[in-house]
Amino acid sequence: MGFLKSKGFLTVVALVFALSITINMTNKSSRTLTYFEKQVRDLLLPIEKPFNSAINAVRNTISDIASIGQLKRTNKLLSDRVEFLENENMILEEERRENIRLRSLLHLKSSIVYRTVAARVVSRDPSDWSSTVTIDKGSNDGLKANMAVIARGGLVGRIISVSGNTATVLLITDSRSAVSALIRRSRDIVIVEGNSEKPGYVSVKPLNAKLISGNEQWSSQVRLKLGDTVISSGLGGVFPKGLTVGVITAIGKGKYGVSKNALVKPAVDFGRFEEVLIVVGSAPPVGVNER
Amino acid sequence: MNKVFMFTILAVISFLIQGSVVFPYKPFLPDLTLIVLVVSAIFNGPSSGALYGLLLGIGQDIVFGRPVGISSFTFFAIGYVAGILERKVFKDNPAVPAFMVFVASIANLLLMRVVLTISAVTKSIQPVNLNQVVVAAFINALFTLLLFVPLYKINRWTNRSKTYRIR
């Protein structure tokens, strides 16, 4: 039993204890970074930004060159389509004007505008169990934990920690993420969670799930169809209402064939997005219809 | 001093490359940090290997916004075990560190699942796709073969008192 008193063993025990404490202290859905963490992240940012820009430039150039043939064919198709759409646009413009007149009659707000801050993605977590990105804006730009992050297409995630010039965003595809959402067509409320079995996708669960034999059962009220669009519900106060989460691509049976699982392909391409918007303004007034 | 400086540079470079968008498809992303750790450990022994693992783990957690210490457990163990083999393997043959990285990659992934579950960082046990694990480990081993010569030279430069010969 001499090894129990050896220096090496005691060091390992002390280390395991210390690491357990730091993990426990820093394993929170949103938290304030320590002074040391803030310094390290702010120090790396001036290197990360140009490095990532250079990498993106090279990747985009290669991608452009590779797609020249495809671009020519697409160009021809688009030219024909532009002609068709120009005609259609004229008709729609008339309808838009009519819509404005009718809205003003009904005193409805014409569109929802959130105050946003634009940021660039400078780094991504490479591990297979965590889906976070680091952006080049932080508390100095008014960002705080739990602010919603969006990109062209839809919802990206929420901020979980900020330093002076950076922020970490937990993506909706992370298994630790949960977003209250709506099925746009049926208006049923669901929970969208990261799917650890199919990376890059999210799962949909009903909000009022009943647990039977450990499996979540779909409530009879939840009506789903393939191709349904899922949007944020605005419940919970983190994500504004009406942001597109994605489209249902599969509805299957659960592990024991009793429960149902729905898989959602996110609207945002998480493998490629480079710029994001952080919603810093308050949610729109209640009663505005975002459909 | 050389050693600390070079180790910091290597760590920062590996974080930058891994965190960038060079490899958009995660499962086949080479784990450069793990490669740096294993190669450094087999040239510097168990104590240094364990210390490198601890520091690389903490650095990675801070840079990527993970719970601090989560990667250190596995990196500490891998650095220590790789360091134990310092005097027992023909480390001047690139195939040896490549094989060690292959084994370390699989061990890292499985150990990480244990740590994540025990520390309750993830809600449930993360599934393991064995085919993907083996392919990822193979890619890491391949990158070790590519990176071995520069890493070897860096380690030789930082350990000038020791002499190694490369085939």
Short mmCIF file of C-alpha atoms in Angstrom, two decimals, chain B residues 21-92:
data_model
loop_
_atom_site.label_atom_id
_atom_site.label_comp_id
_atom_site.label_asym_id
_atom_site.label_seq_id
_atom_site.Cartn_x
_atom_site.Cartn_y
_atom_site.Cartn_z
CA VAL B 21 -12.68 26.27 -41.08
CA VAL B 22 -9.98 24.31 -42.90
CA PHE B 23 -11.72 21.04 -42.19
CA PRO B 24 -15.47 21.70 -42.12
CA TYR B 25 -16.44 18.06 -41.61
CA LYS B 26 -15.83 17.33 -37.95
CA PRO B 27 -15.55 13.53 -37.80
CA PHE B 28 -12.52 13.58 -40.10
CA LEU B 29 -10.81 16.56 -38.55
CA PRO B 30 -7.25 15.61 -37.60
CA ASP B 31 -6.56 16.17 -33.90
CA LEU B 32 -3.35 18.18 -34.20
CA THR B 33 -3.24 18.88 -30.47
CA LEU B 34 -3.24 15.16 -29.74
CA ILE B 35 -0.46 14.59 -32.29
CA VAL B 36 1.67 17.37 -30.75
CA LEU B 37 1.02 15.90 -27.29
CA VAL B 38 1.94 12.29 -28.13
CA VAL B 39 5.08 13.20 -30.11
CA SER B 40 6.25 15.66 -27.43
CA ALA B 41 5.58 13.11 -24.67
CA ILE B 42 7.58 10.32 -26.29
CA PHE B 43 10.55 12.67 -26.61
CA ASN B 44 10.32 14.15 -23.11
CA GLY B 45 9.15 11.41 -20.72
CA PRO B 46 6.12 10.79 -18.49
CA SER B 47 6.32 13.85 -16.21
CA SER B 48 6.66 16.29 -19.09
CA GLY B 49 4.06 14.35 -21.08
CA ALA B 50 1.55 14.57 -18.24
CA LEU B 51 2.27 18.29 -17.78
CA TYR B 52 1.93 18.95 -21.52
CA GLY B 53 -1.36 17.06 -21.51
CA LEU B 54 -2.67 19.08 -18.60
CA LEU B 55 -1.69 22.43 -20.16
CA LEU B 56 -2.89 21.56 -23.67
CA GLY B 57 -6.20 20.37 -22.23
CA ILE B 58 -6.75 23.54 -20.21
CA GLY B 59 -5.68 25.71 -23.17
CA GLN B 60 -8.07 23.93 -25.52
CA ASP B 61 -10.96 24.23 -23.06
CA ILE B 62 -10.43 27.97 -22.62
CA VAL B 63 -9.97 28.68 -26.34
CA PHE B 64 -13.06 26.71 -27.40
CA GLY B 65 -15.26 27.76 -24.47
CA ARG B 66 -15.68 24.30 -22.92
CA PRO B 67 -15.94 23.58 -19.19
CA VAL B 68 -12.35 24.12 -18.05
CA GLY B 69 -10.55 20.86 -17.24
CA ILE B 70 -12.74 18.51 -19.30
CA SER B 71 -10.00 17.78 -21.90
CA SER B 72 -7.22 17.79 -19.31
CA PHE B 73 -8.23 14.47 -17.76
CA THR B 74 -7.77 12.51 -20.96
CA PHE B 75 -4.78 14.49 -22.22
CA PHE B 76 -3.03 14.12 -18.85
CA ALA B 77 -3.42 10.32 -18.98
CA ILE B 78 -2.41 10.07 -22.65
CA GLY B 79 0.63 12.34 -22.15
CA TYR B 80 1.75 10.26 -19.18
CA VAL B 81 1.35 6.88 -20.89
CA ALA B 82 3.04 8.11 -24.09
CA GLY B 83 5.88 9.49 -21.94
CA ILE B 84 6.39 6.15 -20.17
CA LEU B 85 7.29 4.67 -23.55
CA GLU B 86 10.06 7.26 -23.99
CA ARG B 87 12.87 4.77 -23.45
CA LYS B 88 11.02 1.68 -24.63
CA VAL B 89 10.26 2.48 -28.26
CA PHE B 90 12.27 3.32 -31.37
CA LYS B 91 10.99 6.85 -31.46
CA ASP B 92 13.17 7.84 -34.44
#
